[in-house]
Short mmCIF file of C-alpha atoms in Angstrom, two decimals:
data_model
loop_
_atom_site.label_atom_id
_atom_site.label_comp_id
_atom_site.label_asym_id
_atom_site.label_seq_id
_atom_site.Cartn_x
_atom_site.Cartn_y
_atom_site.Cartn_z
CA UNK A 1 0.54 26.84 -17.98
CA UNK A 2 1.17 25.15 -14.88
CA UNK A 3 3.93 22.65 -14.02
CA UNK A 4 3.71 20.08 -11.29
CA UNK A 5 7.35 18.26 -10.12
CA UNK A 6 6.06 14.72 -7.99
CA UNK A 7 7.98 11.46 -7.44
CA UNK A 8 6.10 8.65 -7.83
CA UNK A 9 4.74 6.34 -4.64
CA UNK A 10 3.69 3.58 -7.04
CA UNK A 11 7.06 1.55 -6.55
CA UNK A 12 10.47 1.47 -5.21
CA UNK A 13 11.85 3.42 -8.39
CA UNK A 14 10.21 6.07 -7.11
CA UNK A 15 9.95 8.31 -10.91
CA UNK A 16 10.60 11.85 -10.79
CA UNK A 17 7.58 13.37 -12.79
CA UNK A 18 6.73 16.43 -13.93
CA UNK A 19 2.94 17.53 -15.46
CA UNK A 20 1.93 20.01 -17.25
CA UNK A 21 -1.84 21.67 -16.82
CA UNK A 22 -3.48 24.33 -18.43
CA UNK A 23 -6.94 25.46 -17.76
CA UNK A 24 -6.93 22.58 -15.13
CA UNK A 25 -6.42 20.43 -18.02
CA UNK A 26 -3.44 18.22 -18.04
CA UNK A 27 -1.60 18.29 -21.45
CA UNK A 28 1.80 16.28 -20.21
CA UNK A 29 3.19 13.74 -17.95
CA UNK A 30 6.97 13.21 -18.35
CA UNK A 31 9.25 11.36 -16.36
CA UNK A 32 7.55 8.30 -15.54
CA UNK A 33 9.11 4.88 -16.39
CA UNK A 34 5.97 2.74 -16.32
CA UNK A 35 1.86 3.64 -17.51
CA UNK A 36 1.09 3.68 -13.40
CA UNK A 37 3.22 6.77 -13.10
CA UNK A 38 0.54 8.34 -15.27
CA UNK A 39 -2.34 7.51 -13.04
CA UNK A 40 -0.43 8.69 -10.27
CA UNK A 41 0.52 12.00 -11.71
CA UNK A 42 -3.59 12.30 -13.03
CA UNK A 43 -4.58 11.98 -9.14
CA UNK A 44 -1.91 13.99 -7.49
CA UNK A 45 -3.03 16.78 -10.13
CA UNK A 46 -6.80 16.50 -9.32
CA UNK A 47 -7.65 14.45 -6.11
CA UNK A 48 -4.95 12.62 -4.22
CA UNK A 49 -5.16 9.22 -3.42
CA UNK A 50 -3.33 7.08 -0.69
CA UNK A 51 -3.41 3.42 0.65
CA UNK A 52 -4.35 3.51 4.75
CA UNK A 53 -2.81 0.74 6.67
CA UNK A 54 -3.44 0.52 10.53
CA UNK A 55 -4.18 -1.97 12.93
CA UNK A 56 -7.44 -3.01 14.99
CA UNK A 57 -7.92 -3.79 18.54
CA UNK A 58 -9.34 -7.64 18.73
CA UNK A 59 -11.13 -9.84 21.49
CA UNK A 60 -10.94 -13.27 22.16
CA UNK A 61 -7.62 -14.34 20.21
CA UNK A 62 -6.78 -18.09 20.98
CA UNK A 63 -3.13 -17.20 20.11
CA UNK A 64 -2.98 -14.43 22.40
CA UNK A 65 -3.15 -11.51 20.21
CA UNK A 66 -3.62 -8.32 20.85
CA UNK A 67 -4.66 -6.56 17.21
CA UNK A 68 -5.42 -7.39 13.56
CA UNK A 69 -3.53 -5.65 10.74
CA UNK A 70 -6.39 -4.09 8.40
CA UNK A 71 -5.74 -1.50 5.21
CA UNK A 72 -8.19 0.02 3.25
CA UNK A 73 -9.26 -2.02 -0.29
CA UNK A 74 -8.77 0.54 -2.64
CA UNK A 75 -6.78 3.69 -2.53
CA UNK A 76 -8.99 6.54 -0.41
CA UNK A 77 -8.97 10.35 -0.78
CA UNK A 78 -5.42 11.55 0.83
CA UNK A 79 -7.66 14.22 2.80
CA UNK A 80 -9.73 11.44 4.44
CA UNK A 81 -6.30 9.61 6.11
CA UNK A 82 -6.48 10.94 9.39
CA UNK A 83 -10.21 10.48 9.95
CA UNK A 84 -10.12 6.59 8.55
CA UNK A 85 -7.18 6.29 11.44
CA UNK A 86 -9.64 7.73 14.02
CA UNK A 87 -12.70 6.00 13.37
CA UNK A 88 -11.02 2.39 13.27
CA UNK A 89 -10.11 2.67 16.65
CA UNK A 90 -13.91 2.66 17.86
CA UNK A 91 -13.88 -0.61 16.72
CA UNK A 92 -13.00 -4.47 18.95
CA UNK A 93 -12.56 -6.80 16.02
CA UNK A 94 -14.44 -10.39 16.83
CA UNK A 95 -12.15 -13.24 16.16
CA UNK A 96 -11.04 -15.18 13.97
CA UNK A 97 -10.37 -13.14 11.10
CA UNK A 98 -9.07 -14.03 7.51
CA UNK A 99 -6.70 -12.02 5.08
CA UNK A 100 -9.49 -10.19 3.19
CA UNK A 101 -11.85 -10.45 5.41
CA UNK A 102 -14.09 -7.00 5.57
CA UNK A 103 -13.66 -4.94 8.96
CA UNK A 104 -15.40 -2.36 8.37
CA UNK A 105 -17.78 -1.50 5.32
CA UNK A 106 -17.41 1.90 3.19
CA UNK A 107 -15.41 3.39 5.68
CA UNK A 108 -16.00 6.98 6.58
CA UNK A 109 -18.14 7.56 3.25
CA UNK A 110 -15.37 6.56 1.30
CA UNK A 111 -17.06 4.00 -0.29
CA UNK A 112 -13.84 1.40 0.74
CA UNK A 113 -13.64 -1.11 2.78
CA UNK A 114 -11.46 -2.11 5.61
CA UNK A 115 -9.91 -5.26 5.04
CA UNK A 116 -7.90 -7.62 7.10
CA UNK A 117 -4.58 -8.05 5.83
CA UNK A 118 -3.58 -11.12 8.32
CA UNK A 119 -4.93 -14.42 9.76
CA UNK A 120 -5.77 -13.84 13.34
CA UNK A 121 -7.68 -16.78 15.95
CA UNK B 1 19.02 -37.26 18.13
CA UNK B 2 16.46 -35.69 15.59
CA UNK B 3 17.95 -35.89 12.00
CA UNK B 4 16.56 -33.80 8.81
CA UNK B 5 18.05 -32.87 5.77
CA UNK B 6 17.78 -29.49 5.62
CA UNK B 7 17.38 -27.30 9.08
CA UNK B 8 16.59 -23.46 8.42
CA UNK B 9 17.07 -20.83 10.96
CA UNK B 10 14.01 -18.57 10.86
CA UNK B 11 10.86 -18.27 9.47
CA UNK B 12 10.65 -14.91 7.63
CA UNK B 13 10.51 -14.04 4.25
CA UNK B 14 14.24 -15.24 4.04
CA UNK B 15 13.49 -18.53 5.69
CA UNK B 16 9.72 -19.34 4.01
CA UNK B 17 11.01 -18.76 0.48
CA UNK B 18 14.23 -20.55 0.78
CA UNK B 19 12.00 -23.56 2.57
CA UNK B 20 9.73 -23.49 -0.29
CA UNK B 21 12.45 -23.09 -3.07
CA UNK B 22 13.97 -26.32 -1.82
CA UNK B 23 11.17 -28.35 -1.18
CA UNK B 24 10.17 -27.83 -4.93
CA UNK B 25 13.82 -28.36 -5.84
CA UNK B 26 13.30 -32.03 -4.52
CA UNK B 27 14.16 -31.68 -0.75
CA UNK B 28 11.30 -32.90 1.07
CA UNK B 29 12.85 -33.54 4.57
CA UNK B 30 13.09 -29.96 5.86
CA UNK B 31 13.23 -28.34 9.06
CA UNK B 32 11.52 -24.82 9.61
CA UNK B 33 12.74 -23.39 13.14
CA UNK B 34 11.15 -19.92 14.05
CA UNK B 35 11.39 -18.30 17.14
CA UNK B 36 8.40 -16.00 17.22
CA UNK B 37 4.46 -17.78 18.00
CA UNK B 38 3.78 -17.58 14.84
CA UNK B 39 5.76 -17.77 10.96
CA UNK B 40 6.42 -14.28 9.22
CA UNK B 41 8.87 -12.81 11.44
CA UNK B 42 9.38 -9.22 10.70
CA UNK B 43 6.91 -8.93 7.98
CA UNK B 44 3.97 -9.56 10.49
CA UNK B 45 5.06 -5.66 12.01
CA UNK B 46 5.50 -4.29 8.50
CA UNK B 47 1.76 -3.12 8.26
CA UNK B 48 2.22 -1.11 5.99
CA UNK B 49 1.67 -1.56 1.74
CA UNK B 50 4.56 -1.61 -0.67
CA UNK B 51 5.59 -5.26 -0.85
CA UNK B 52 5.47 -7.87 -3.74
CA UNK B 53 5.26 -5.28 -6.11
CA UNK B 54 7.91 -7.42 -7.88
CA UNK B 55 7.09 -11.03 -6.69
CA UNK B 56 3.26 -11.10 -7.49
CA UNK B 57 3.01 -8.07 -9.48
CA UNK B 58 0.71 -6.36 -7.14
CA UNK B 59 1.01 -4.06 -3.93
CA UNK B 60 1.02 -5.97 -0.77
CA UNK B 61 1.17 -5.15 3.10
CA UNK B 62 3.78 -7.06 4.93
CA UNK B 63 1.60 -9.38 6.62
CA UNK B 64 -0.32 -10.44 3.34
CA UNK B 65 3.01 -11.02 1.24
CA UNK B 66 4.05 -13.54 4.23
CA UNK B 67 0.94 -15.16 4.36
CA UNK B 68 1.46 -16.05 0.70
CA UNK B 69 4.69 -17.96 2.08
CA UNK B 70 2.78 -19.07 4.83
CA UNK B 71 0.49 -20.87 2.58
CA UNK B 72 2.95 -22.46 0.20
CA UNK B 73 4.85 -23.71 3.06
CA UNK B 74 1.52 -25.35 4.57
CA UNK B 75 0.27 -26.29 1.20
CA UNK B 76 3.53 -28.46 0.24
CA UNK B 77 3.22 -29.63 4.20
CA UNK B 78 6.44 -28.52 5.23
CA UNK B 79 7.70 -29.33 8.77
CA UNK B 80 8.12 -26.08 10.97
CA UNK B 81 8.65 -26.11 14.92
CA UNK B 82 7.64 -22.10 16.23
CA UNK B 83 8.44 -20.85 19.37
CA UNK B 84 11.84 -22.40 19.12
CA UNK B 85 14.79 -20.37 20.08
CA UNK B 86 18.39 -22.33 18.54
CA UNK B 87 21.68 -21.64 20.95
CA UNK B 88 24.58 -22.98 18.41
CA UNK B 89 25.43 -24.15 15.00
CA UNK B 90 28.21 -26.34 14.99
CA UNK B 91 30.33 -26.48 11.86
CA UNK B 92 29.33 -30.70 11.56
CA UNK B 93 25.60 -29.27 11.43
CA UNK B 94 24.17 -29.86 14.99
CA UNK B 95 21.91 -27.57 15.25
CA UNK B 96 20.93 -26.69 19.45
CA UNK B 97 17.82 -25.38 20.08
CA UNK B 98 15.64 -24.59 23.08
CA UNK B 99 11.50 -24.60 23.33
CA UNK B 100 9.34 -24.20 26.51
CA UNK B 101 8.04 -27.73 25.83
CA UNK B 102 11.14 -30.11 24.54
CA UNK B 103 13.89 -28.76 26.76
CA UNK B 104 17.08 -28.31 25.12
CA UNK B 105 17.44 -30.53 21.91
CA UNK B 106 19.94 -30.85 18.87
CA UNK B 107 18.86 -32.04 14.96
CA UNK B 108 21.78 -33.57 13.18
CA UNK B 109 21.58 -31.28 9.28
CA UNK B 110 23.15 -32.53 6.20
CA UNK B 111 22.69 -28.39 5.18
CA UNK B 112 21.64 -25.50 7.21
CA UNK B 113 20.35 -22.05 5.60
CA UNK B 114 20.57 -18.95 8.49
CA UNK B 115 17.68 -17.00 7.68
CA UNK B 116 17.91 -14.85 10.96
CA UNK B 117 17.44 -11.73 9.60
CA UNK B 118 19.31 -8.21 11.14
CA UNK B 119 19.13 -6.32 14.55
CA UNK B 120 18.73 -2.20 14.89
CA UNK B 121 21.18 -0.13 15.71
CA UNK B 122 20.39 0.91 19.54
CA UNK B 123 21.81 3.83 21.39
CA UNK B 124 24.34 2.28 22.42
CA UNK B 125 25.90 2.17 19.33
CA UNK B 126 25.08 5.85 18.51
CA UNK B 127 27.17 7.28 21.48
CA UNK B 128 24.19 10.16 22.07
CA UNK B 129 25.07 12.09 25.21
CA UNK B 130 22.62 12.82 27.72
CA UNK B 131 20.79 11.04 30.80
CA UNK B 132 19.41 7.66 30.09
CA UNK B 133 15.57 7.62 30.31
CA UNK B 134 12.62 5.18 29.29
CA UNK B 135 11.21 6.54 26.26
CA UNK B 136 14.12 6.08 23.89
CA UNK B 137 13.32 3.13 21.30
CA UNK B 138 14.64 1.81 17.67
CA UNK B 139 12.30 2.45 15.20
CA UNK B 140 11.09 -1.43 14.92
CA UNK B 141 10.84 -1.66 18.58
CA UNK B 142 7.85 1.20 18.08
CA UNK B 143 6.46 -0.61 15.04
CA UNK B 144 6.10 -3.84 17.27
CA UNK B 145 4.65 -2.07 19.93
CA UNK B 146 2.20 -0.24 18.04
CA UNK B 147 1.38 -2.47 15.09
CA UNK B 148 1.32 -5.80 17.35
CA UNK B 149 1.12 -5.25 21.31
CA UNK B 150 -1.17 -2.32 20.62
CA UNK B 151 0.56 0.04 22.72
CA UNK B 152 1.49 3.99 21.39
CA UNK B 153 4.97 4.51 23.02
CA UNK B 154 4.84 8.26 22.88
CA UNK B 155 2.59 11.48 22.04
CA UNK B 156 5.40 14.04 21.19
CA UNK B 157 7.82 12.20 19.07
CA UNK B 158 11.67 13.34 17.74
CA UNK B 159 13.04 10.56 15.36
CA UNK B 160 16.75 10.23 14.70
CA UNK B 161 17.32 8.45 11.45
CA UNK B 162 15.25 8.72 8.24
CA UNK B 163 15.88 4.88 7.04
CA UNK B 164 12.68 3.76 5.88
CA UNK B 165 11.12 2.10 9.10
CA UNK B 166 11.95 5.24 10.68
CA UNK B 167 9.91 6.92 8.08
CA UNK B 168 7.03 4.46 8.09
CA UNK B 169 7.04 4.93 11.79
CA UNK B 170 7.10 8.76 11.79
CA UNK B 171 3.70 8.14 9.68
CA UNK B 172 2.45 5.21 11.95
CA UNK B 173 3.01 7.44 15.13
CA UNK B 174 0.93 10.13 13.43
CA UNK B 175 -2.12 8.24 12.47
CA UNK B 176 -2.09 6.81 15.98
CA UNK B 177 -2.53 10.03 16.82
CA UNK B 178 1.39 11.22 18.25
CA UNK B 179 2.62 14.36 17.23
CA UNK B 180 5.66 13.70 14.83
CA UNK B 181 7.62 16.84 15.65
CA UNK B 182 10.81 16.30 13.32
CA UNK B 183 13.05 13.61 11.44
CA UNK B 184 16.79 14.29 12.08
CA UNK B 185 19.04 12.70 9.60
CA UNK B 186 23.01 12.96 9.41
CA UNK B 187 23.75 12.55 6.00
CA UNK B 188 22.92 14.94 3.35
CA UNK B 189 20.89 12.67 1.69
CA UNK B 190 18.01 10.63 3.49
CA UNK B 191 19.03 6.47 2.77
CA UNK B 192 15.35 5.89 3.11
CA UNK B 193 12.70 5.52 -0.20
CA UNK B 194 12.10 8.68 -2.07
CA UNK B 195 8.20 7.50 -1.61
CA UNK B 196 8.49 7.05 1.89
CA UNK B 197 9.55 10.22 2.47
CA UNK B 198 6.74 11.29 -0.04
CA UNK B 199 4.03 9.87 1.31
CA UNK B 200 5.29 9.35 5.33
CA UNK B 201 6.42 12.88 6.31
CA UNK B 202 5.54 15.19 3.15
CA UNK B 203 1.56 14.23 3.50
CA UNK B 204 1.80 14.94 7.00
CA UNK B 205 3.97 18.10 7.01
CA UNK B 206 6.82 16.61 8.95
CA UNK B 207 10.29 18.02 8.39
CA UNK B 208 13.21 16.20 7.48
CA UNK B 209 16.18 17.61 8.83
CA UNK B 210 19.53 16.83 6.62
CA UNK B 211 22.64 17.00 8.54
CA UNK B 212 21.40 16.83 12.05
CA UNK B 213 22.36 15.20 14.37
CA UNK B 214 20.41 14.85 18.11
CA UNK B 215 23.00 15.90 20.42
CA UNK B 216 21.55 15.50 24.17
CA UNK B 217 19.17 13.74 25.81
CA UNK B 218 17.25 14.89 28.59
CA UNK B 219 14.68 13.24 31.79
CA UNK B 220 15.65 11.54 34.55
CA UNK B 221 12.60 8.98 34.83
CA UNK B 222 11.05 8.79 31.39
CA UNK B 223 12.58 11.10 28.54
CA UNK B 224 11.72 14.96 28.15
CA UNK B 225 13.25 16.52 25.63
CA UNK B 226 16.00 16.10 23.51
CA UNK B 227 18.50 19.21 21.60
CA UNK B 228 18.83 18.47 18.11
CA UNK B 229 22.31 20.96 15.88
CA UNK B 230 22.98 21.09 12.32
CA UNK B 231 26.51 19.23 11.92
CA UNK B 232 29.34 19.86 9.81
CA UNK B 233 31.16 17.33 7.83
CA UNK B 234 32.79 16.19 10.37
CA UNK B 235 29.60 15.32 12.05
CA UNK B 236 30.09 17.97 14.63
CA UNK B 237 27.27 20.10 15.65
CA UNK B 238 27.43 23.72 14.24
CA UNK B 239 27.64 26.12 17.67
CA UNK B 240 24.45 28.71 17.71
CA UNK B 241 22.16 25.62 15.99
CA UNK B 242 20.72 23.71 18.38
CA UNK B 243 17.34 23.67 18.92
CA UNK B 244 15.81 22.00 21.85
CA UNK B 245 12.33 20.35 21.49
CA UNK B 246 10.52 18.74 24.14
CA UNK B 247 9.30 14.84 23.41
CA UNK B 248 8.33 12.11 25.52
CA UNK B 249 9.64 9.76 22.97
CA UNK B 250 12.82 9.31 20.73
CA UNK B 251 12.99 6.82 17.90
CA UNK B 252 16.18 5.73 16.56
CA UNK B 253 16.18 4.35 12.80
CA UNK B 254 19.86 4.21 12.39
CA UNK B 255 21.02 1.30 10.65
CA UNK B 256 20.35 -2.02 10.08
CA UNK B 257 23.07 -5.22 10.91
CA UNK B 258 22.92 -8.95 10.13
CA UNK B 259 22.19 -10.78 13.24
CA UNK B 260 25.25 -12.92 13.29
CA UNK B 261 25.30 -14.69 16.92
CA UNK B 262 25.18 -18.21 15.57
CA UNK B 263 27.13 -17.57 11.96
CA UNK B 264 30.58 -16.50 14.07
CA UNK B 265 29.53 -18.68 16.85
CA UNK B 266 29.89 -21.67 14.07
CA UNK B 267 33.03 -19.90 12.79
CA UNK B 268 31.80 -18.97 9.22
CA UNK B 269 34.73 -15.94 7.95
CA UNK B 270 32.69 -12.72 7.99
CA UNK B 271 32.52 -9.93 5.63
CA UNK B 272 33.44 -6.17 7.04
CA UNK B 273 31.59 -4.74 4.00
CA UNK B 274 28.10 -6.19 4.59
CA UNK B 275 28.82 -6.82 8.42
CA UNK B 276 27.08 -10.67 7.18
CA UNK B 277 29.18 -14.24 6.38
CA UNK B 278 30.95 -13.99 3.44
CA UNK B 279 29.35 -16.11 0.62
CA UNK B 280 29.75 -17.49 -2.79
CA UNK B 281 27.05 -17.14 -5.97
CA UNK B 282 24.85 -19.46 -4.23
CA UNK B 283 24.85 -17.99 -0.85
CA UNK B 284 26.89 -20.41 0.87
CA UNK B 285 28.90 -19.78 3.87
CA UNK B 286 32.61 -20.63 4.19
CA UNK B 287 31.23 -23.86 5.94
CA UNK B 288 30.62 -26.04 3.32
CA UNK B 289 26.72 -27.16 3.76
CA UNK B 290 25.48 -23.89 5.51
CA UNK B 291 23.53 -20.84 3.74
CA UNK B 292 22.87 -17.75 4.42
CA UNK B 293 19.74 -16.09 2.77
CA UNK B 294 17.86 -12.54 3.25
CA UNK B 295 19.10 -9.54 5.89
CA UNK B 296 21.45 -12.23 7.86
CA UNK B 297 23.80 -12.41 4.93
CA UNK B 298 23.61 -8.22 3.99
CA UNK B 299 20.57 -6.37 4.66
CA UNK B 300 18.48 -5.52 1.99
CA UNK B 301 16.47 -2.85 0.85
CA UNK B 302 13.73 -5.12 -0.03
CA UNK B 303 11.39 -7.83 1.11
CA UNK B 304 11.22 -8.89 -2.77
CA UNK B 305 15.00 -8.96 -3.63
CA UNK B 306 15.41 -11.18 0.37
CA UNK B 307 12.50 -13.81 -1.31
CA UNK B 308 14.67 -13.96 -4.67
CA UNK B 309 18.07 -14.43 -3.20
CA UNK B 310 16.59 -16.80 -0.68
CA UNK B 311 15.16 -19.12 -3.21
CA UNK B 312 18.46 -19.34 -4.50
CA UNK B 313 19.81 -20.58 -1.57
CA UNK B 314 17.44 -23.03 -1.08
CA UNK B 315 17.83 -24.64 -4.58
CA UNK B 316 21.77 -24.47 -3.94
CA UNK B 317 21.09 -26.15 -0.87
CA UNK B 318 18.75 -29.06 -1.75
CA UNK B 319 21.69 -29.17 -5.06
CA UNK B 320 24.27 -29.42 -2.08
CA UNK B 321 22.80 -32.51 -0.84
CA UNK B 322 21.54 -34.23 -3.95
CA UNK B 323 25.21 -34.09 -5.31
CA UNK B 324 26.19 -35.36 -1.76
CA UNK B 325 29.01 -32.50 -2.51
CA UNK B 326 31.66 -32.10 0.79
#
């Protein structure tokens, strides 16, 4: 038997949750007000997964600004943070941009995208 | 002069969603003054994802969840004026304001909401001893620089305060590629989000330090190290604690207070408890006709809860001059 103690990142309430594994098998999660505490706990127990947010370098704004505000899609692989943060700054982003616009495609091998999360011109 | 029905003081979250709530509350002739290029204020350096989680049910970064204001306020063709800086509120609703193109000017309001938002503590307030280098910033300073000027302002980084945008700087920093060497904190008991300190200094093995305090500052030029103690509780650092680390940066995320220039300026009665105007259920001032919505009125915690308690203010407003109430 092994027991896991997290707090949930999924919102504000941050849920103190405990999980229970055996055989790397999960048999409970406990603690969690709401079903995304359970998806949570799942990853954190077999692959944790995080939401990058960063910001670009751009060229040619019209509004005189000086980056774009990008985040990955989807949740990526906690271990693959740092490297997502290195490899966007290769990158000049072409203006203008859109919220949702696609930055970069599967990122790093992650299969996710980097998305802009602001209007820039 | 200019005259509108409604004039609101800034155009972040506070300001969009109480422009919005009033405009579909029947108050078309509205007034959005923001003094930034652009509408968002501080949500456009809030990069980072946790926001309108309550609002629209999904997680959004800070510059997303203000574009969705953006676009309702654009959509329903609401009148804003950016780069607009306003001098004085007067208690009959003449609202001064200044703009690189117009001069000085003043718009006659029926009903004003302050939407302003809230200042850092600096420094100054802090009463750190120690020389007094370049190098030494408030947390949001950092987050502008980095997330919006592009600029890292250090490599080797000591942060005093664990609120959360010291938090979600001591992460930023890190990805940037600055070395996030501790997070002092005073109290015993970080004020910041339990998932901020989850998944902004536990994923990246920085320490949080409870009860310490940093207790000298040192460079002469830019800044070079700082000593951090353990304190008592009297806030007084422990002899045979300190521990000296050298930086080239110090962030302070200390505190948050309502920026109140222009409410005391137009002699609204202030509140020592939220450092904001006093206000009744509907978020209106002592001056009869002007609101306060969002951080200007008591910070808050949350971009989500500022949206909610703005709207109300902006129906109580376009109320206030439907009834023609005095």
């Amino acid at each position: 038997m092994k027991k896991m103690e997290m707090t949930c990142i999924g919102c504000p309430n941050g849920c103190d949750i405990t999980l229970t594994a055996e055989d790397g098998k999960i048999i409970e999660v406990f603690g969690n007000k709401c079903p995304k505490g359970i998806e949570f706990a799942e990853n954190e127990f077999f692959h944790p997964m995080r939401t990058f947010t960063g910001s670009m370098d751009v060229i040619g704004s019209t509004e005189g600004a000086h980056t774009v505000s990008c985040r990955t899609q989807k949740e990526i692989s906690k271990a693959d943070m740092l490297a997502v943060a290195a490899e966007i700054k290769k990158y000049k982003i072409k203006l203008p941009v859109k919220v949702g616009d696609v930055l970069i495609e599967n990122v790093c091998g992650t299969e996710v995208d980097i998305v802009a999360t602001k209007n820039v011109h | 002069m200019i005259s509108r029905d409604l004039v609101i003081i800034g155009g972040g979250p506070a300001g969009l969603a109480a422009a919005v709530a009033a405009y579909d509350a029947g108050l078309k002739d509205i007034l959005l003054i923001e003094r930034d290029y652009c509408l968002g204020g501080v949500l456009n350096q809030c990069i980072h994802a946790g926001f309108g989680l309550h609002t629209f049910k999904e997680e959004l970064t800070g510059p997303e969840y203000a574009q969705r204001y953006i676009d309702m306020v654009l959509e329903r063709g609401i009148e804003y004026k950016t780069d607009c800086m306003v001098i004085s509120v007067s208690p009959e609703k003449i609202v001064q304001i200044t703009n690189k193109d117009d001069g000085i000017f003043e718009v006659q309001a029926k009903a004003i909401i302050l939407a302003m938002g809230c200042r850092e503590r600096t420094r100054g307030s802090l009463n750190i001893p120690g020389t007094r280098p370049a190098g030494v910033f408030t947390a949001g300073t950092a987050q502008r620089l980095v997330n919006i000027e592009g600029y890292l302002p250090g490599k080797q980084v000591v942060c005093l305060g664990s609120g959360d945008i010291g938090l979600i700087m001591a992460r930023r920093m890190t990805l940037e590629g600055a070395k996030v060497l501790c997070v002092a904190e005073v109290q015993e008991k970080s004020p910041g989000l339990k998932r901020n300190i989850i998944q902004c200094l536990d994923d990246f093995g920085i320490p949080l330090l409870l009860r310490h305090n940093v207790i000298n500052i040192y460079g002469e030029n830019h800044i070079t190290g700082v000593d951090v103690a353990e304190i008592n509780e009297n806030f007084q650092p422990i002899p045979g604690t300190t521990v000296h680390y050298e930086c080239d940066c110090l962030l302070l995320s200390t505190g948050l207070i309502p920026e109140n220039e222009l409410t005391m300026g137009l002699g609204a009665e202030m509140d020592p408890i939220t450092k904001g105007p006093v206000v009744d259920e509907k978020f209106m001032t002592t001056v009869p006709g002007v609101f306060a919505a969002g951080n200007v009125q008591a910070v808050h915690g949350l971009a989500d809860d500022v949206s909610v308690h703005a709207e109300i203010a902006g129906r109580a407003a376009a109320e206030y001059i439907g009834g023609g109430r005095q």
